[in-house]
């Protein structure tokens, strides 16, 4: 499974640099990094600094030509458009990849901090 | 008192950077030094990336990015690159190939993303990095740069993962990489340049300051910041010291006496950091540096030759009091004083607030200068409240807030990721912006006077992001302040901008650029305030009268580009 996320031109991928932090963007960034640790290949392209893939990916290019930049973000799963105009929800990520994201987070963050002297 | 600066003796490294606030005379000092070394028979390259550089006028030449031999100035070569022009070229290199291929809306998005201050900074660094390479080393005996990279630029180039991660996969972590993306092939060159800057036997940083508090503090700040980054070979040059500083002149008038006293006081009380640097001075001259002859004169002790006679300030100049009356009449409840550091925008904001309060208006005065200490005071009538926005604290608060809001939503990894994102240099601008959008809301009840405003770029970003974030805003609905801000700032019926500057070349050029930037963002900056005008103070000292005469060029220029100009007389700070 290869996921490709085509972002609109933005300063950074979480929106911390934007006019406000979009919790959605941060959540997406977190989900993506979690998916990667589970062996899913996720590629992210920002129109602002990597425009080439937008032109070289026919599905994305066609959407842009038809609907303009508002169509972004666009997500492809194994080359097929699965989402446009918005970021996928956690459930959508789970459905496409078969990886449970919620559990993954909890199991990771419930570690106990033991200090050895 | 102190030693006068002599380039032939005091310049001891091959690469020399002159840095300082606008109006301190760094370009003049750099040019004079280059001339002086060339006169001694050395091959010298003078590199300017200062947008306000007047090198072209100085040498009556059109300089560009290719070294030009200066006619009649033996061995002197010069390069002059406007960072905006360099940024434009750089932007075009990245965006150009996609014009006509991607839809216009996408191309516009890319362009706006790359029109920020970061892009200009990087493009400027790009210009001098080439001259610091091994390949260029033997072309000249000395390299003189009239600008130095700021700590911000150097950190931007150093961002964790900015290079390595980006090149490896272009998938995570690298914040604010947008402006850097077109320069990937230059990574190695930048590292080499940075190394060169750190070598004490190769590179010297000359901090040029005026004998006044603000520029000396600025010099101390950059000395510390660049020192922390490993650029430790540092020298201080105080430019514009009155040659008779410590001599009593019996017939002296108050303005002239105070002028000298304030210089003396600033020098005696200069920041501790600067005390450790090698220090030289340059005397105040009757005439500014306008050609090679006046540049050479700058390096000669004394006040220089040719005398100019002072004329008076143009009658068209408005009084600040009149301007405040107009603001009240028009009910412009949001007032910004804007300008570079050291032009007096904070004290101007305080003066305006006081004038408003004196007239019975409820006033909220706010500053983003952490050094400002105002106390709440009651005006004769109405209310006078003060607020300080500390950028560092706001940034800290903002970081904590963001991380707290993410808790439970993100795993450990997500949090780590967010932390790195929040370390980006953009965060501060945004955090301050937040604090300030909350303040602006107060303009419903008060006359809010703020000593800073967001840059045109921030506003455009906000606007561009507007459509993208609208959906989300409607969902959460708690950011009324942000949503209302831009229309309010753009409405000249509600908001007044006062561009604060000084009657000197560089500050005037800088203010022109600021005005353009604001207009681009749809704002209406109609009034300029020129602070510290000697001609308006009418001194008796002959040197100061000559300086006052020199101001007229810049006051006249301001009158041409601004709708309305206010000139305030020089006063002790």
XYZ file of C-alpha atoms in Angstrom:
690
model
C 0.000 0.000 0.000
C 1.344 3.401 -0.995
C -0.438 6.546 0.145
C 0.298 9.865 -1.526
C -0.882 13.132 -0.012
C -0.853 16.235 -2.217
C -1.033 19.298 0.034
C -1.886 22.834 -0.976
C 1.023 25.291 -0.891
C 1.732 25.805 2.764
C 4.577 26.846 4.930
C 4.560 23.656 6.948
C 2.481 20.555 7.251
C 0.763 21.228 10.555
C -0.322 24.807 10.125
C 1.732 26.009 13.093
C 3.146 28.545 10.689
C -0.250 29.529 9.396
C -2.727 31.930 10.898
C -3.744 29.249 13.335
C -2.929 25.706 14.210
C -5.342 23.455 12.510
C -5.777 20.486 14.872
C -6.885 18.535 11.828
C -3.547 19.132 10.119
C -1.644 18.120 13.223
C -3.759 15.012 13.586
C -3.115 14.099 9.965
C 0.617 14.657 10.424
C 0.540 12.443 13.502
C -1.462 9.715 11.757
C 0.904 9.729 8.816
C 3.962 9.361 10.969
C 2.241 6.515 12.858
C 1.374 4.761 9.596
C 4.964 5.021 8.481
C 6.248 3.300 11.579
C 3.836 0.486 10.700
C 5.486 0.032 7.352
C 3.058 1.918 5.143
C 4.747 4.043 2.519
C 3.340 7.548 2.735
C 4.564 10.334 0.490
C 3.629 13.935 1.098
C 4.006 16.678 -1.452
C 3.585 20.361 -0.728
C 2.651 22.420 -3.774
C 4.764 25.239 -2.338
C 8.033 23.349 -2.456
C 7.552 20.242 -4.566
C 5.367 21.165 -7.511
C 6.805 18.554 -9.881
C 4.802 15.560 -8.567
C 1.582 17.535 -9.045
C 2.306 17.792 -12.740
C 3.736 14.328 -13.138
C 0.807 12.533 -11.479
C -1.934 12.478 -14.145
C -4.824 12.001 -11.692
C -3.786 15.021 -9.637
C -2.998 17.115 -12.686
C -6.443 16.375 -14.125
C -8.175 17.354 -10.895
C -6.196 20.592 -10.677
C -7.008 21.458 -14.287
C -10.688 20.803 -13.739
C -11.199 22.351 -10.323
C -8.253 24.623 -9.566
C -6.132 24.694 -6.417
C -9.182 24.392 -4.163
C -9.281 20.694 -4.949
C -6.250 20.219 -2.693
C -5.536 18.305 -0.578
C -5.842 15.200 -2.740
C -5.013 11.718 -1.459
C -4.127 8.755 -3.647
C -4.044 5.146 -2.489
C -1.999 2.996 -4.848
C -2.470 5.637 -7.514
C -6.257 5.971 -7.165
C -7.889 9.157 -5.896
C -9.521 8.318 -2.574
C -10.046 11.803 -1.183
C -10.166 15.354 -2.520
C -10.762 18.785 -1.022
C -10.190 17.570 2.540
C -7.871 15.412 4.605
C -8.853 11.838 5.383
C -10.339 11.062 8.771
C -8.591 8.607 11.051
C -11.235 6.007 10.152
C -10.520 6.482 6.465
C -6.801 5.960 7.023
C -7.657 2.823 8.973
C -10.019 1.543 6.308
C -7.477 2.018 3.509
C -4.508 0.549 5.308
C -6.054 -1.902 7.731
C -3.995 -0.403 10.535
C -5.613 0.611 13.802
C -4.402 4.100 14.567
C -6.204 4.743 17.855
C -4.813 1.627 19.582
C -1.384 2.306 18.227
C -1.337 5.677 19.947
C -2.518 4.395 23.296
C -0.166 1.457 23.486
C 2.695 3.821 22.732
C 1.877 6.530 25.180
C 1.096 4.336 28.184
C 4.687 3.507 28.955
C 5.838 3.703 32.555
C 8.884 5.775 33.256
C 11.230 3.740 35.450
C 14.410 5.282 36.665
C 17.356 3.060 37.488
C 19.917 4.442 39.851
C 38.913 59.288 23.712
C 38.716 56.250 21.473
C 40.698 55.353 18.445
C 39.502 56.493 15.033
C 38.906 53.608 12.623
C 41.718 53.070 10.086
C 40.860 50.268 7.625
C 44.472 49.715 6.495
C 45.512 48.923 10.077
C 42.347 47.623 11.660
C 41.086 45.272 8.955
C 43.028 42.095 9.569
C 41.066 39.384 7.813
C 40.213 38.640 4.209
C 36.422 38.589 4.660
C 34.799 41.552 6.361
C 31.137 42.094 7.102
C 29.646 45.412 8.148
C 26.344 45.105 9.908
C 24.053 47.432 11.812
C 20.622 48.948 11.929
C 19.394 51.039 9.023
C 20.832 54.538 9.218
C 23.979 53.680 11.148
C 26.130 54.179 8.070
C 27.251 50.620 7.510
C 27.187 50.903 3.724
C 29.167 54.150 3.897
C 31.686 52.615 6.299
C 32.009 49.513 4.137
C 32.468 51.567 0.965
C 34.994 53.877 2.617
C 36.963 50.885 3.915
C 36.986 49.250 0.499
C 38.187 52.476 -1.128
C 40.892 52.904 1.473
C 42.244 49.365 0.973
C 42.118 49.760 -2.809
C 44.030 53.040 -2.503
C 46.786 51.078 -0.808
C 47.041 48.869 -3.873
C 45.029 45.841 -2.778
C 42.487 44.148 -5.028
C 39.178 44.633 -3.259
C 35.657 43.389 -3.926
C 32.831 45.353 -2.344
C 29.638 43.293 -2.122
C 26.319 44.901 -1.326
C 23.096 43.047 -0.698
C 21.559 45.833 1.312
C 18.220 46.773 -0.250
C 18.739 50.371 0.844
C 22.284 50.496 -0.458
C 23.238 53.721 -2.147
C 26.394 52.311 -3.743
C 25.086 53.102 -7.225
C 24.713 56.774 -6.321
C 28.019 56.796 -4.519
C 29.961 55.585 -7.553
C 27.502 56.945 -10.160
C 27.306 53.529 -11.745
C 24.686 50.879 -12.313
C 26.115 47.979 -10.382
C 24.769 44.462 -10.714
C 25.609 40.925 -9.660
C 28.738 40.847 -11.870
C 31.797 42.587 -10.402
C 32.255 46.001 -11.986
C 35.566 47.876 -11.930
C 35.019 51.291 -10.399
C 36.499 53.814 -12.851
C 39.273 55.959 -11.398
C 39.293 53.938 -8.171
C 42.271 51.697 -8.564
C 41.686 47.979 -7.833
C 38.176 48.432 -6.525
C 35.444 46.169 -7.838
C 31.834 46.214 -6.710
C 28.767 44.026 -6.802
C 25.318 45.237 -5.841
C 22.340 42.925 -5.599
C 18.923 43.985 -4.402
C 17.698 41.087 -2.270
C 14.176 41.654 -3.589
C 15.471 41.267 -7.119
C 17.417 38.180 -6.123
C 14.323 36.796 -4.391
C 12.269 37.515 -7.472
C 14.746 35.657 -9.673
C 14.827 32.792 -7.235
C 11.025 32.649 -7.039
C 10.824 32.623 -10.806
C 13.296 29.756 -10.958
C 10.994 27.638 -8.802
C 7.586 28.786 -9.969
C 8.286 29.753 -13.590
C 8.422 26.247 -15.046
C 4.895 25.615 -13.764
C 3.267 28.664 -15.252
C 0.737 27.582 -17.834
C 1.165 23.973 -16.748
C -0.521 24.153 -13.373
C -3.748 26.172 -13.119
C -3.343 29.860 -12.222
C -4.849 29.367 -8.777
C -2.124 26.843 -7.941
C 0.658 29.076 -9.312
C -0.644 31.995 -7.244
C -0.605 29.842 -4.132
C 3.014 28.938 -4.773
C 4.019 32.539 -5.375
C 2.475 33.840 -2.188
C 4.124 31.062 -0.230
C 7.462 32.298 -1.516
C 7.037 36.024 -1.082
C 7.830 36.167 2.605
C 10.754 37.671 4.388
C 12.397 34.239 4.643
C 12.708 33.988 0.876
C 14.336 37.399 0.661
C 16.776 36.519 3.420
C 17.768 33.267 1.835
C 18.119 34.874 -1.573
C 20.426 37.498 -0.040
C 22.536 34.852 1.651
C 22.681 33.017 -1.639
C 24.251 36.125 -3.163
C 27.211 36.296 -0.846
C 27.679 32.589 -0.247
C 29.266 32.355 -3.690
C 31.966 34.858 -2.785
C 32.891 32.867 0.302
C 33.686 29.751 -1.694
C 37.175 28.360 -2.237
C 36.843 29.083 -5.952
C 36.479 32.825 -5.379
C 39.047 33.080 -2.600
C 42.075 34.045 -4.671
C 40.319 36.509 -6.937
C 40.696 39.379 -4.448
C 42.863 40.387 -1.507
C 39.883 41.617 0.498
C 36.150 41.050 0.432
C 34.031 43.776 2.023
C 30.321 43.063 2.539
C 27.934 45.846 3.478
C 25.472 43.433 5.079
C 25.865 40.405 7.288
C 23.606 37.422 7.559
C 21.315 37.724 10.557
C 21.124 35.079 13.240
C 17.702 34.292 11.861
C 19.075 33.550 8.402
C 21.826 31.363 9.768
C 19.402 29.441 11.955
C 17.041 29.058 9.042
C 19.860 27.429 7.130
C 20.607 25.264 10.109
C 17.094 24.119 10.933
C 17.187 20.594 12.258
C 16.477 18.346 9.402
C 16.006 21.250 7.058
C 18.654 19.938 4.756
C 19.186 16.323 5.562
C 15.563 15.270 5.916
C 14.421 17.303 2.999
C 16.924 15.817 0.639
C 16.438 12.311 1.857
C 12.729 11.951 1.414
C 10.914 15.262 1.385
C 8.292 13.792 3.610
C 8.574 14.867 7.225
C 9.625 17.426 9.673
C 11.247 20.140 7.668
C 9.444 23.307 8.652
C 9.470 26.449 6.618
C 11.424 24.712 3.957
C 9.355 26.369 1.253
C 11.726 29.251 0.646
C 14.718 26.921 0.559
C 13.404 24.398 -1.864
C 14.814 25.960 -5.001
C 18.309 25.949 -3.600
C 18.816 22.286 -2.885
C 21.767 22.002 -5.213
C 23.547 24.637 -3.166
C 23.557 22.897 0.175
C 27.270 22.206 0.130
C 28.092 25.774 -0.836
C 26.128 27.069 2.133
C 27.874 24.792 4.549
C 31.215 25.952 3.198
C 30.150 29.595 3.521
C 28.995 29.089 7.074
C 32.306 27.438 7.983
C 34.211 30.374 6.512
C 32.195 32.816 8.597
C 33.270 31.018 11.747
C 37.018 31.112 11.077
C 38.523 33.896 13.173
C 41.608 34.245 10.997
C 39.418 34.630 7.911
C 36.323 36.619 8.848
C 35.557 39.707 10.930
C 32.127 41.064 11.814
C 32.096 44.847 12.170
C 29.076 46.109 14.087
C 28.365 49.661 13.031
C 26.295 51.716 15.469
C 25.434 55.329 16.177
C 26.282 56.701 19.619
C 22.683 56.196 20.750
C 21.015 53.648 22.964
C 18.890 51.726 20.453
C 21.568 51.074 17.798
C 24.107 50.111 20.461
C 21.651 47.665 21.961
C 20.942 46.275 18.540
C 24.687 45.852 17.975
C 24.955 44.046 21.316
C 22.107 41.740 20.369
C 23.595 40.754 17.028
C 27.061 40.426 18.557
C 25.670 37.979 21.059
C 23.516 36.125 18.585
C 26.241 35.740 15.958
C 28.736 34.886 18.701
C 26.485 32.040 19.819
C 26.518 30.731 16.268
C 30.313 30.712 16.292
C 31.037 34.014 14.517
C 33.362 35.286 17.214
C 35.774 37.697 15.502
C 33.877 40.911 16.278
C 34.654 44.624 16.202
C 32.484 47.610 17.166
C 32.574 50.842 15.155
C 30.660 53.781 16.596
C 29.915 56.095 13.697
C 28.848 59.730 13.956
C 30.555 60.709 17.203
C 30.657 64.498 17.614
C 34.368 65.468 17.373
C 33.961 67.940 20.250
C 32.013 65.479 22.358
C 33.825 66.108 25.595
C 34.502 69.797 25.119
C 32.360 72.450 26.742
C 31.382 75.218 24.364
C 30.205 78.242 26.338
C 27.926 79.717 23.718
C 26.212 76.430 23.085
C 22.410 76.284 22.800
C 20.322 73.672 24.569
C 19.732 71.381 21.577
C 23.429 71.226 20.688
C 24.437 70.599 24.296
C 21.831 67.882 24.760
C 22.882 66.287 21.484
C 26.435 65.860 22.746
C 25.324 64.819 26.209
C 23.079 62.106 24.842
C 25.954 60.727 22.744
C 28.246 60.699 25.717
C 25.669 59.014 27.903
C 24.927 56.327 25.308
C 28.646 55.565 24.977
C 29.205 55.432 28.720
C 26.196 53.209 29.328
C 26.558 50.895 26.377
C 25.711 47.222 26.862
C 28.213 45.051 28.691
C 28.628 42.684 25.717
C 30.155 45.470 23.629
C 32.743 46.348 26.248
C 34.595 43.146 25.379
C 34.908 44.006 21.700
C 37.672 45.949 20.022
C 36.210 49.414 19.513
C 36.791 52.243 17.082
C 34.955 55.449 16.338
C 34.250 57.589 13.288
C 33.509 61.283 13.677
C 30.252 62.958 12.756
C 30.702 64.711 9.431
C 29.053 67.829 8.094
C 28.048 65.961 4.990
C 26.807 62.417 4.491
C 28.741 60.077 2.263
C 27.573 60.746 -1.293
C 30.647 60.171 -3.453
C 34.185 58.714 -3.183
C 35.529 62.014 -1.845
C 33.061 62.169 1.061
C 33.620 58.460 1.672
C 37.359 59.045 2.122
C 36.549 62.015 4.314
C 34.525 59.744 6.596
C 37.766 58.044 7.580
C 39.513 61.324 8.391
C 39.154 62.532 11.987
C 37.243 65.817 12.360
C 33.978 67.132 11.015
C 35.059 67.430 7.394
C 35.164 70.274 4.937
C 32.424 71.901 2.960
C 29.798 73.734 4.963
C 26.102 73.593 4.196
C 23.574 76.104 5.389
C 20.469 74.908 7.127
C 17.047 75.603 5.727
C 13.825 75.251 7.684
C 11.323 72.409 7.670
C 8.720 72.570 4.880
C 5.553 74.324 6.002
C 3.358 71.511 4.696
C 4.388 69.339 7.631
C 1.489 68.431 9.949
C 1.754 68.581 13.717
C 1.262 65.286 15.561
C -1.438 66.979 17.661
C -3.415 67.849 14.536
C -3.109 64.294 13.310
C -4.446 62.953 16.611
C -7.384 65.363 16.411
C -8.178 63.997 12.973
C -7.985 60.412 14.228
C -10.490 61.308 16.956
C -12.775 63.069 14.538
C -12.732 60.111 12.167
C -13.088 57.648 15.099
C -10.186 55.504 13.886
C -10.024 53.418 17.038
C -7.123 51.255 15.984
C -3.756 52.964 15.593
C -0.479 51.319 14.621
C 2.948 52.878 14.700
C 5.217 50.907 12.399
C 8.853 51.047 11.412
C 12.244 49.451 11.933
C 13.727 49.254 15.398
C 15.367 52.424 16.636
C 13.205 54.935 14.807
C 11.186 55.596 17.949
C 7.946 53.823 17.175
C 7.367 52.771 20.785
C 7.820 56.271 22.194
C 5.692 57.654 19.363
C 2.925 55.210 20.296
C 3.161 56.402 23.903
C 2.980 60.044 22.822
C -0.082 59.403 20.677
C -1.784 57.525 23.507
C -1.093 60.409 25.858
C -2.457 62.939 23.361
C -5.613 60.860 22.961
C -6.024 60.520 26.713
C -5.496 64.252 27.170
C -8.424 64.728 24.860
C -10.600 62.516 27.002
C -10.558 59.346 24.902
C -10.348 55.911 26.564
C -6.957 54.535 25.564
C -5.289 51.144 25.515
C -1.588 51.366 24.736
C 0.197 48.163 23.777
C 3.802 47.339 23.025
C 5.570 44.263 21.713
C 8.889 45.622 22.862
C 9.727 43.537 25.928
C 11.994 46.317 27.159
C 9.048 48.671 27.519
C 7.927 49.450 31.028
C 4.794 51.488 31.134
C 2.667 51.970 34.146
C -1.074 52.192 34.150
C -1.982 55.763 34.566
C -5.162 57.707 34.874
C -5.526 60.511 32.430
C -7.330 63.647 33.499
C -10.459 62.065 32.132
C -11.166 58.737 30.538
C -9.074 55.611 30.930
C -5.455 54.919 30.117
C -4.499 51.260 30.177
C -1.271 49.654 29.031
C -0.395 46.166 27.887
C 2.896 44.555 26.943
C 3.118 41.627 24.592
C 6.336 39.756 25.215
C 7.051 37.812 22.014
C 9.056 35.179 23.866
C 6.376 34.551 26.453
C 3.624 34.583 23.871
C 5.522 32.025 21.816
C 6.007 29.835 24.874
C 2.339 30.105 25.767
C 1.314 29.365 22.227
C 3.527 26.287 22.057
C 2.150 24.972 25.322
C -1.405 25.615 24.201
C -0.943 23.838 20.909
C 0.675 20.842 22.543
C -2.015 20.686 25.218
C -4.748 20.788 22.607
C -3.108 17.861 20.832
C -2.825 15.675 23.875
C -4.870 12.554 23.583
C -5.217 13.164 19.859
C -1.639 12.430 19.001
C 0.651 9.627 20.030
C 4.106 10.162 21.408
C 5.431 10.357 17.908
C 2.878 12.883 16.817
C 3.771 15.048 19.802
C 7.475 14.860 18.993
C 6.641 15.824 15.460
C 4.589 18.789 16.626
C 7.385 19.924 18.902
C 9.757 20.110 16.001
C 7.209 21.995 13.964
C 6.718 24.458 16.781
C 10.431 25.183 16.911
C 10.179 26.817 13.514
C 10.940 30.534 13.281
C 7.446 31.258 11.992
C 5.909 30.304 15.299
C 6.841 33.538 17.029
C 5.271 35.683 14.361
C 2.070 33.712 14.624
C 2.042 33.699 18.416
C 2.468 37.462 18.540
C -0.160 37.770 15.891
C -2.586 35.885 18.122
C -1.917 38.032 21.133
C -2.449 41.024 19.010
C -5.677 39.901 17.389
C -7.074 39.659 20.907
C -5.894 43.189 21.606
C -7.424 44.531 18.433
C -10.803 43.307 19.629
C -10.507 45.885 22.403
C -10.829 48.612 19.804
C -14.585 48.263 20.208
C -14.282 50.080 23.521
C -10.946 51.840 23.433
C -8.627 53.701 21.166
C -6.032 50.966 20.846
C -2.515 52.178 20.070
C -0.034 49.419 19.168
C 3.672 49.915 18.502
C 3.871 47.257 15.818
C 1.756 45.572 13.201
C 1.915 42.296 11.319
C 3.946 42.379 8.136
C 2.211 42.508 4.799
C 3.321 38.927 4.289
C 1.620 37.679 7.447
C -1.561 39.416 6.405
C -1.471 37.968 2.925
C -0.799 34.527 4.337
C -3.796 34.988 6.555
C -5.863 36.024 3.602
C -4.656 33.229 1.357
C -5.247 30.762 4.133
C -8.631 32.345 4.697
C -10.498 30.248 2.206
C -8.671 27.137 3.233
C -9.299 27.608 6.921
C -12.788 28.988 6.648
C -14.424 25.632 6.963
C -12.555 24.880 10.111
C -13.267 28.272 11.638
C -16.944 27.725 11.095
C -16.664 24.384 12.806
C -14.888 25.665 15.889
C -16.263 29.186 15.784
C -14.051 30.393 18.603
C -11.735 32.519 16.595
C -13.849 35.515 15.938
C -10.881 37.720 16.738
C -8.806 36.386 13.865
C -11.690 36.408 11.449
C -12.584 40.013 12.156
C -9.031 41.261 12.172
C -8.203 41.548 8.500
C -11.321 43.432 7.361
C -10.826 45.790 10.273
C -7.171 46.456 9.444
C -8.091 47.085 5.848
C -10.774 49.608 6.680
C -9.209 53.091 6.782
C -12.331 54.320 8.571
C -11.427 52.165 11.553
C -7.654 51.919 11.398
C -4.806 54.413 11.093
C -1.204 53.485 10.313
C 1.626 55.794 11.161
C 4.930 54.892 9.518
C 7.735 56.098 11.766
C 11.125 56.904 10.250
C 14.222 59.128 10.489
C 15.372 61.889 8.116
C 18.177 59.759 6.625
C 18.663 57.763 3.455
C 18.334 54.194 4.706
C 15.364 54.663 7.061
C 13.480 56.537 4.332
C 14.138 53.800 1.756
C 13.106 51.173 4.299
C 9.880 52.994 5.026
C 9.102 53.218 1.326
C 9.435 49.455 1.124
C 7.266 48.970 4.195
C 4.615 51.197 2.665
C 4.635 49.136 -0.523
C 4.378 45.914 1.444
C 1.369 47.185 3.391
C -0.385 48.482 0.307
C 0.137 45.087 -1.286
C -1.730 43.571 1.651
C -4.621 45.959 1.095
C -3.846 48.373 3.936
C -3.786 52.163 3.767
C -0.658 53.648 5.353
C -1.165 57.323 4.599
C 0.980 59.171 7.127
C 4.723 59.205 7.809
C 6.218 60.549 10.995
C 9.849 61.666 10.759
C 11.446 61.544 14.192
C 14.616 63.189 15.496
C 14.806 65.942 12.917
C 17.701 68.309 13.612
C 16.337 70.893 11.193
C 13.100 71.032 13.173
C 15.092 71.464 16.397
C 17.127 74.422 15.008
C 20.520 73.833 16.695
C 23.242 76.523 16.764
C 26.256 74.198 16.569
C 27.679 74.600 13.060
C 28.255 70.881 12.553
C 24.671 70.079 13.577
C 23.352 72.841 11.325
C 25.193 71.273 8.418
C 23.703 67.874 9.293
C 20.269 69.494 9.476
C 20.705 70.875 5.961
C 21.491 67.363 4.749
C 18.166 66.096 6.115
C 16.151 68.091 3.612
C 16.732 65.625 0.755
C 15.054 62.916 2.824
C 12.229 65.016 4.206
C 11.437 66.149 0.663
C 11.489 62.596 -0.573
C 9.062 61.562 2.172
C 6.765 64.398 1.135
C 6.740 62.971 -2.367
C 5.867 59.392 -1.452
C 3.580 59.920 1.547
C 0.180 61.555 1.548
C 0.905 63.258 4.818
C 4.178 63.909 6.676
C 4.730 64.816 10.323
C 8.191 66.063 11.335
C 9.182 65.882 15.015
C 12.199 67.838 16.301
C 15.281 66.064 17.664
C 15.015 65.426 21.389
C 17.065 63.637 23.980
C 15.859 60.070 24.466
